[in-house]
Coordinates of C-alpha atoms in Angstrom, one line a residue:
X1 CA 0.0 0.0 0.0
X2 CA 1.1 3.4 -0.9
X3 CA 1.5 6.4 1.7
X4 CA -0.6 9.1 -1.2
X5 CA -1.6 8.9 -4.3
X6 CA -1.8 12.1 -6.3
X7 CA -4.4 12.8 -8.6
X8 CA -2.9 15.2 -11.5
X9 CA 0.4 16.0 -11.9
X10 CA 0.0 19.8 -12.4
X11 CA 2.2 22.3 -10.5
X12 CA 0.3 21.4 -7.0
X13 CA 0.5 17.6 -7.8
X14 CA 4.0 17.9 -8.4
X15 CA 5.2 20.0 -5.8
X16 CA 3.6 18.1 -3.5
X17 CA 4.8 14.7 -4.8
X18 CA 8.3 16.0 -5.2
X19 CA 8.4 17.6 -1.4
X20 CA 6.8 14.4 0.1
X21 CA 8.9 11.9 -1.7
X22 CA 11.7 13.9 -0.4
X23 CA 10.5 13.3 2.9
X24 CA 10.8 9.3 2.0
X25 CA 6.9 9.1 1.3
X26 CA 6.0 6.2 -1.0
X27 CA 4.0 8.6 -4.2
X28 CA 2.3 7.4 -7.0
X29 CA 1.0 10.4 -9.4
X30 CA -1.7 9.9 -11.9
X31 CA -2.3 12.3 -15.1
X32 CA -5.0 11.9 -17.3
X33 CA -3.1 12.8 -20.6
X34 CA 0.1 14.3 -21.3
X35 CA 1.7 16.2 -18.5
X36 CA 1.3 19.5 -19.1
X37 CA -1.0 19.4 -22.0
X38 CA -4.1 20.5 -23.0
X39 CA -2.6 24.3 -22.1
X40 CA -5.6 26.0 -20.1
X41 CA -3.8 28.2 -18.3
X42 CA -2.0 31.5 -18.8
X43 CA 1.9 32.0 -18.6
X44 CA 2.1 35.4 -16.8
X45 CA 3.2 34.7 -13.3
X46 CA 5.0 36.4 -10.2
X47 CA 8.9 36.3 -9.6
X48 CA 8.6 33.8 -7.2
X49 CA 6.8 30.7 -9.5
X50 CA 10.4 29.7 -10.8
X51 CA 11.9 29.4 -7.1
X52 CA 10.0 26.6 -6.9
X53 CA 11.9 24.8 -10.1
X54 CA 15.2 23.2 -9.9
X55 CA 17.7 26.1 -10.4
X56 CA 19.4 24.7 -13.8
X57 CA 15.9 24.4 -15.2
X58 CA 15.0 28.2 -15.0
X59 CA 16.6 29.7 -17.7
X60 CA 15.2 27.6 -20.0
X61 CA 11.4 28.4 -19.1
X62 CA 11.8 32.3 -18.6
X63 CA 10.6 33.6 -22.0
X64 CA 10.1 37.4 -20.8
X65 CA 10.2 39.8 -18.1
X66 CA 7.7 42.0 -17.0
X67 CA 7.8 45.8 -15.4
X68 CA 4.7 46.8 -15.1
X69 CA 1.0 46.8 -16.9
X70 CA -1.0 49.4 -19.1
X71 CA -4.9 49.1 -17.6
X72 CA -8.0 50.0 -19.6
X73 CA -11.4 50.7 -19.1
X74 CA -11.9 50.1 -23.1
X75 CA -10.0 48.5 -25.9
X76 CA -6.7 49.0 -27.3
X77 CA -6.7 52.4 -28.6
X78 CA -8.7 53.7 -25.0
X79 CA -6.3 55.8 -22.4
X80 CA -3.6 53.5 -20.9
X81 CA -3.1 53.7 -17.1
X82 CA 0.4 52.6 -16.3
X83 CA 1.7 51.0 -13.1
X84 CA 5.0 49.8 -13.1
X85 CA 7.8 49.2 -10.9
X86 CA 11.7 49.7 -11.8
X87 CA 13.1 45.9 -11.5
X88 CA 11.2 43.5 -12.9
X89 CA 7.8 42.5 -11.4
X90 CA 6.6 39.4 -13.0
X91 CA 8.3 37.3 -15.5
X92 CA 6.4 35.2 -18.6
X93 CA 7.2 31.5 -18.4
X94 CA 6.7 28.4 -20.8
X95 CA 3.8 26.8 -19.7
X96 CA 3.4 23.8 -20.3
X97 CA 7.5 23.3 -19.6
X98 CA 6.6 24.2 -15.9
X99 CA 4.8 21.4 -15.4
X100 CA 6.8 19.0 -17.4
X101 CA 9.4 20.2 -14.8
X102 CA 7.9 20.2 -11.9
X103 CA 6.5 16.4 -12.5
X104 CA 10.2 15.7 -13.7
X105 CA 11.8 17.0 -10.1
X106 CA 9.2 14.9 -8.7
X107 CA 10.0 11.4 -10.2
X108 CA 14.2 12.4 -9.8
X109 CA 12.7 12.8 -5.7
X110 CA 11.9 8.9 -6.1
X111 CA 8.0 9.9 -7.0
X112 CA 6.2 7.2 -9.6
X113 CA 5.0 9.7 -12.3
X114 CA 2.4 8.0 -14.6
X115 CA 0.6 9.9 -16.7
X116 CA -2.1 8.7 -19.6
X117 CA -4.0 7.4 -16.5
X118 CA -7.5 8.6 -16.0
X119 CA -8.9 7.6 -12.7
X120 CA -12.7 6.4 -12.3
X121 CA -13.2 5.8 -8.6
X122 CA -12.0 7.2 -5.2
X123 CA -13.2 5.1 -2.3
X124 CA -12.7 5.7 1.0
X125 CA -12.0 3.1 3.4
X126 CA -12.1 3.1 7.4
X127 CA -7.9 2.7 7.1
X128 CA -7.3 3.4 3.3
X129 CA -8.5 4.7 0.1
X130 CA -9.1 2.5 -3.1
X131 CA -8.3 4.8 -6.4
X132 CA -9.3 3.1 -9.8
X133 CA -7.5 3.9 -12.7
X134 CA -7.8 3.4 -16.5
X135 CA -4.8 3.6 -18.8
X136 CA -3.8 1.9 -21.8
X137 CA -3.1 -1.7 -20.7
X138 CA -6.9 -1.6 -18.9
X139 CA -8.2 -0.9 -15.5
X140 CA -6.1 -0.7 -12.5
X141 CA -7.0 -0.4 -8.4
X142 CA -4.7 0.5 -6.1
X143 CA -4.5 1.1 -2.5
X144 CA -3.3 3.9 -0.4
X145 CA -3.1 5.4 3.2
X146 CA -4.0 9.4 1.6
X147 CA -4.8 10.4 -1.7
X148 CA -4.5 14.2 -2.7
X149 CA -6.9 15.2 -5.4
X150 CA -5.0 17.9 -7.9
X151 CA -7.1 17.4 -10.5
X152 CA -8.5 20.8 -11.4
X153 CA -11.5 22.7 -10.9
X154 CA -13.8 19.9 -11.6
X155 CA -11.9 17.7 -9.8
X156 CA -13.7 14.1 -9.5
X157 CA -11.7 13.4 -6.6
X158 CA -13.6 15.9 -5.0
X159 CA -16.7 14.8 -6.3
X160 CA -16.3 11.3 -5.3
X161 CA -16.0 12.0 -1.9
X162 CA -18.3 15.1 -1.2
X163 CA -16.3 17.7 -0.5
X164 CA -18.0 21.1 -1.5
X165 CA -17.4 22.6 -4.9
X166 CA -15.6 26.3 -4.7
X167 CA -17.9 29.5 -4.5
X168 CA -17.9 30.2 -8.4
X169 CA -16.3 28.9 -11.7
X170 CA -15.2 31.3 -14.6
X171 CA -14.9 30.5 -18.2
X172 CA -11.4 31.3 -19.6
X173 CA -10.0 32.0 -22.9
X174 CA -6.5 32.2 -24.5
X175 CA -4.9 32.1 -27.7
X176 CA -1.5 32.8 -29.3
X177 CA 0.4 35.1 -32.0
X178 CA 3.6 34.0 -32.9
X179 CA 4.6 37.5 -33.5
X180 CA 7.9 37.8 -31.4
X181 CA 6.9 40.7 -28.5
X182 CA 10.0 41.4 -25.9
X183 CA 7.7 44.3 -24.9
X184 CA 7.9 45.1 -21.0
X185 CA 4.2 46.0 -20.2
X186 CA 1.1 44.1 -20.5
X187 CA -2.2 45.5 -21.3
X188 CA -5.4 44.8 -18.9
X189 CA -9.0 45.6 -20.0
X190 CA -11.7 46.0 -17.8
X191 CA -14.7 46.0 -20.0
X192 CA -15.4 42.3 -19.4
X193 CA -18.0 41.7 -17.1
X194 CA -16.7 41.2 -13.6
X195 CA -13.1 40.3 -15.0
X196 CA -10.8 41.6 -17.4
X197 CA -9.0 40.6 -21.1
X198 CA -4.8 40.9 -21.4
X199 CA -2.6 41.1 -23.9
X200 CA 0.8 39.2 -22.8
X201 CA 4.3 39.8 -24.6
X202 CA 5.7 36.1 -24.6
X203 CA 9.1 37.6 -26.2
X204 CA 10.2 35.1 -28.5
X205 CA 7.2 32.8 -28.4
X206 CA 5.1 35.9 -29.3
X207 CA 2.2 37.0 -28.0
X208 CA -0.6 35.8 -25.9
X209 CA -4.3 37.0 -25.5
X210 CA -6.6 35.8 -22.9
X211 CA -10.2 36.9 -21.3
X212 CA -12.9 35.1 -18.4
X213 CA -15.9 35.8 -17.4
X214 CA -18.7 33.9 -15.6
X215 CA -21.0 31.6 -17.0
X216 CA -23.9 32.7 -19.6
X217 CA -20.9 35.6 -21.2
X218 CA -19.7 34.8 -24.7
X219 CA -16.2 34.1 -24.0
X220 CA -15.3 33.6 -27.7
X221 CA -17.3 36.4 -29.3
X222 CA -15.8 38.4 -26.6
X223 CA -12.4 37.3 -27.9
X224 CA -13.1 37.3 -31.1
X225 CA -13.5 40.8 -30.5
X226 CA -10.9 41.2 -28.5
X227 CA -8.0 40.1 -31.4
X228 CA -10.1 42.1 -33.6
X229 CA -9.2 45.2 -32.0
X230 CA -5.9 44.6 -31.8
X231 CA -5.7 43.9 -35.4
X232 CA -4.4 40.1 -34.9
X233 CA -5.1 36.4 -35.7
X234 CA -4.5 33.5 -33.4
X235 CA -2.9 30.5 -34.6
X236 CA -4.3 28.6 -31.9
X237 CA -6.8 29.1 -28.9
X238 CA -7.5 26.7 -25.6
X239 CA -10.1 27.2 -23.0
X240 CA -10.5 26.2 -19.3
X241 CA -12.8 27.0 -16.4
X242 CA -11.0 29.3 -13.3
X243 CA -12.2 28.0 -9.4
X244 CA -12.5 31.6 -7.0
X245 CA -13.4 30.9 -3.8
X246 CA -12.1 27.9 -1.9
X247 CA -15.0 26.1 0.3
X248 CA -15.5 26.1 4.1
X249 CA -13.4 22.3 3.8
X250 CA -10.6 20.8 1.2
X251 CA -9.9 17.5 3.6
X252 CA -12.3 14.2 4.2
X253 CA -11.3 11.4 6.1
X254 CA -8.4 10.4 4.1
X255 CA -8.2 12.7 1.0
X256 CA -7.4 16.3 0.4
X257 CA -7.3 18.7 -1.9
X258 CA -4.3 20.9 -3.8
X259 CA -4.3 23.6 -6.2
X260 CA -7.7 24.4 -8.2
X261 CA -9.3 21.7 -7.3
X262 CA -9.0 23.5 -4.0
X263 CA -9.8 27.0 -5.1
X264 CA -6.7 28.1 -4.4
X265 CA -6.3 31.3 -6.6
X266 CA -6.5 34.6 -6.7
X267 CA -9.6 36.3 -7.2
X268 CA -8.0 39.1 -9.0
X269 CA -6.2 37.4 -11.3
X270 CA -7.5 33.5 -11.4
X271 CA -4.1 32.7 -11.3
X272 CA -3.0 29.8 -8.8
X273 CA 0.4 28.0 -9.9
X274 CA 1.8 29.9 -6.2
X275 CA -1.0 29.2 -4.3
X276 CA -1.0 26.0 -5.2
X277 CA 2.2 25.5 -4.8
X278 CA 2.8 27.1 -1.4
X279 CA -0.9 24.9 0.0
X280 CA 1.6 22.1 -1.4
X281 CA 4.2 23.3 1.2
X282 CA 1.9 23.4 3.4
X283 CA 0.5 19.3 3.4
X284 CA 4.4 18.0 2.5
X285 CA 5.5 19.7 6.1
X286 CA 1.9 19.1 7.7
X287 CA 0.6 15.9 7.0
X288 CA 1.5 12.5 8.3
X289 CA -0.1 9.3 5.8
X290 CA -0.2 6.9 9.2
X291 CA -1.9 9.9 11.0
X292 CA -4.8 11.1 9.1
X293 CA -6.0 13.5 11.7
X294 CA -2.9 15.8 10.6
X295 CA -5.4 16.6 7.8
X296 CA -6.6 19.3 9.8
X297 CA -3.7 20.5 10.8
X298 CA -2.9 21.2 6.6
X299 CA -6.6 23.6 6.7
X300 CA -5.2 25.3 9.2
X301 CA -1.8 26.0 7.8
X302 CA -2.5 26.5 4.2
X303 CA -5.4 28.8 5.3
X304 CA -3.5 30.5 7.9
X305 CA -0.7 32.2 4.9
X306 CA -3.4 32.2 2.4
X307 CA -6.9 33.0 3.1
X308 CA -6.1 36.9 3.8
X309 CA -4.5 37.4 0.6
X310 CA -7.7 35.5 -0.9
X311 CA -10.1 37.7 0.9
X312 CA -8.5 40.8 0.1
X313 CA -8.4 39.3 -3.4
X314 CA -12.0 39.0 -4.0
X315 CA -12.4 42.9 -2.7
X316 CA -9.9 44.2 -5.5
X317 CA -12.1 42.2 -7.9
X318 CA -14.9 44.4 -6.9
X319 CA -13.4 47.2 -8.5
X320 CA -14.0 45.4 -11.6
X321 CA -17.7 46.1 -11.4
X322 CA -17.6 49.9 -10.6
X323 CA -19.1 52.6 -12.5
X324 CA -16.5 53.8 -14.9
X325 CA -16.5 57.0 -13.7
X326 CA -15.2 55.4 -10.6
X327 CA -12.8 53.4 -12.2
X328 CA -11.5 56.2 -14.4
X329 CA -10.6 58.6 -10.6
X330 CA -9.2 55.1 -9.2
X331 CA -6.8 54.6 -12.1
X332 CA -5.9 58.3 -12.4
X333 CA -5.2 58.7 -8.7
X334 CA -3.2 55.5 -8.3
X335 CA -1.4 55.1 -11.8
X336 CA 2.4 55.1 -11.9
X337 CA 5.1 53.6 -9.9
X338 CA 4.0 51.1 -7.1
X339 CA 5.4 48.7 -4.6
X340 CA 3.2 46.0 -4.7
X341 CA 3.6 42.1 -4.8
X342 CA 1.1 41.0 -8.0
X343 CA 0.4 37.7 -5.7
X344 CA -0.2 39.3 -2.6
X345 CA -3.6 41.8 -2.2
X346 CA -2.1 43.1 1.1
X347 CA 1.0 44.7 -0.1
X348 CA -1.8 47.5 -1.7
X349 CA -0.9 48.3 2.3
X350 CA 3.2 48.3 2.7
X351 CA 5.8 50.2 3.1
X352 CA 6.8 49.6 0.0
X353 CA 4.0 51.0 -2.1
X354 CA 3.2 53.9 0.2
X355 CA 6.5 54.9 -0.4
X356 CA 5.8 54.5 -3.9
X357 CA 2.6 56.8 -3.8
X358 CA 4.0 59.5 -1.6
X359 CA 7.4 59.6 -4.0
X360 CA 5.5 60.8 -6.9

């Protein structure tokens, strides 16, 4: 019998695999398809995401640097708000080699990485939980003391053993020019409901467009228009649905939950590769397989570093949804250089940025 099995080998799945097999954990990862592929998920990410990678692999997924980002209340020719910081203040990263990475560092830990493996059932047991698996030599069932479901936000793991679903799901769009862009800003526009669009330099690998909104929007006409404005074609375009809101529990007797299928991301933003990451810190140092009361003691941690920066999260999404008149006196007032961490919703109160306001 295994100590955990991990259900999807995405940045949470791995990191978690990787830190517990380091701790001399017995880890078997299942991932439906190809690791790291179909790409749902948008490249723009804080400075920190690449501490978490091996050090001689970081170079090679960096493919731009960010210093700050142009905000709109209209399209691509509507007044551009800058904020920006001198050093760089998030960096644009290859995708789907993150998580090829991350899974990578998690087999060289001594994890057992198998992915085109699509698990069926999750059953929990009084002393162990029975995960079924289908791959290509037929249906498998195996046995272990934990399982961690990292399976995304419609995570059967979670389903299987009824755990609450997060507070709200958006639908997500991105696709790609190949145009080469080493440009330093992105662009932001806030005229989608109760989100916004972007416009992401990649350098080299071009240039990447993206929108969400909540169900019932039209994601792709909204696109669609979207390119049109800036006068481009995508050569190829992938969609996924973005958890906000983690629920009042993430553990059951013997399983818990990692990274979207978690809700843990930004409201702001919908991005979660950190979050989930750091809530995979959290269970490696936290949770002990032959003890699965230490389950709770993982709520309390991961929610302990996280759940303030979520909170404040959802309040800077409100400013989404403000009258534009509003929105136009926000982003006149605060536009320019700031001291803010793009992962963290309570640096908006540091030293650093009110410094940054008061230097102007």
């Amino acid at each position: 019998m295994r100590d955990v099995i991990v259900v999807g080998a995405g940045p949470a799945g791995s990191r978690y695999a990787r830190r517990a097999a380091e701790d001399g954990l017995d880890v078997l990862v299942f991932e439906q398809g190809t690791i790291g592929e179909p790409l749902a998920c948008s490249g723009h990410v804080s400075t920190d995401v690449l501490e978490y990678v091996p050090e001689d692999d970081r170079a090679d997924l960096r493919q731009n640097e960010i210093y700050g980002a142009n905000f709109h209340l209209g399209g691509p020719d509507s007044r551009a708000y800058p904020f920006y910081k001198e050093n760089v203040i998030s960096q644009v990263i290859d995708r789907v080699g993150l998580d090829q990475t991350l899974a990578d560092a998690a087999s060289d830990a001594g994890a057992t990485v198998r992915d085109g493996h699509t698990v069926t059932e999750v059953d929990e047991r009084a002393d162990h939980v029975e995960v079924t698996v289908k791959g290509a030599d037929g249906t498998e069932t195996h046995r272990a003391r934990l399982v961690a479901g990292c399976d995304g936000p419609q995570s059967r793991v979670r389903d299987a053993v009824g755990l609450p679903e997060p507070d709200e799901l958006l639908h997500g769009v991105l696709g790609f020019d190949p145009a080469p862009d080493a440009g330093e800003f992105v662009d932001v526009h806030l005229n989608v409901p109760r989100f916004f669009a972007w416009r992401i330099p990649r350098g080299e690998a071009g240039v990447e467009y993206g929108l969400a909104a909540p169900p019932g929007e039209s994601v792709g006409d909204r696109f669609d228009a979207l390119t049109d404005a800036y006068g481009v074609e995508t050569e190829r375009r992938c969609s996924g649905l973005i958890p906000i809101g983690p629920p009042d529990s993430v553990t059951s007797d013997r399983v818990f939950l990692l990274g979207d299928a978690a809700a843990q991301t930004k409201p702001f933003t919908g991005g979660g590769i950190r979050y989930g990451m750091t809530a995979a810190d959290h269970a490696a140092r936290t949770i002990d397989p032959a003890r699965p009361e230490t389950l709770a003691d993982y709520e309390d941690a991961w929610r302990a570093e996280l759940g303030r920066e979520i909170r404040l999260g959802a309040w800077v999404r409100r400013g989404y949804s403000l009258p534009e008149p509003i929105q136009r006196v926000g982003l006149r007032l605060f536009s320019g250089q700031i001291g803010v961490h793009m992962d963290e919703p309570s640096s908006l109160f540091s030293r650093a940025q009110l410094r940054a306001l008061f230097s102007r």
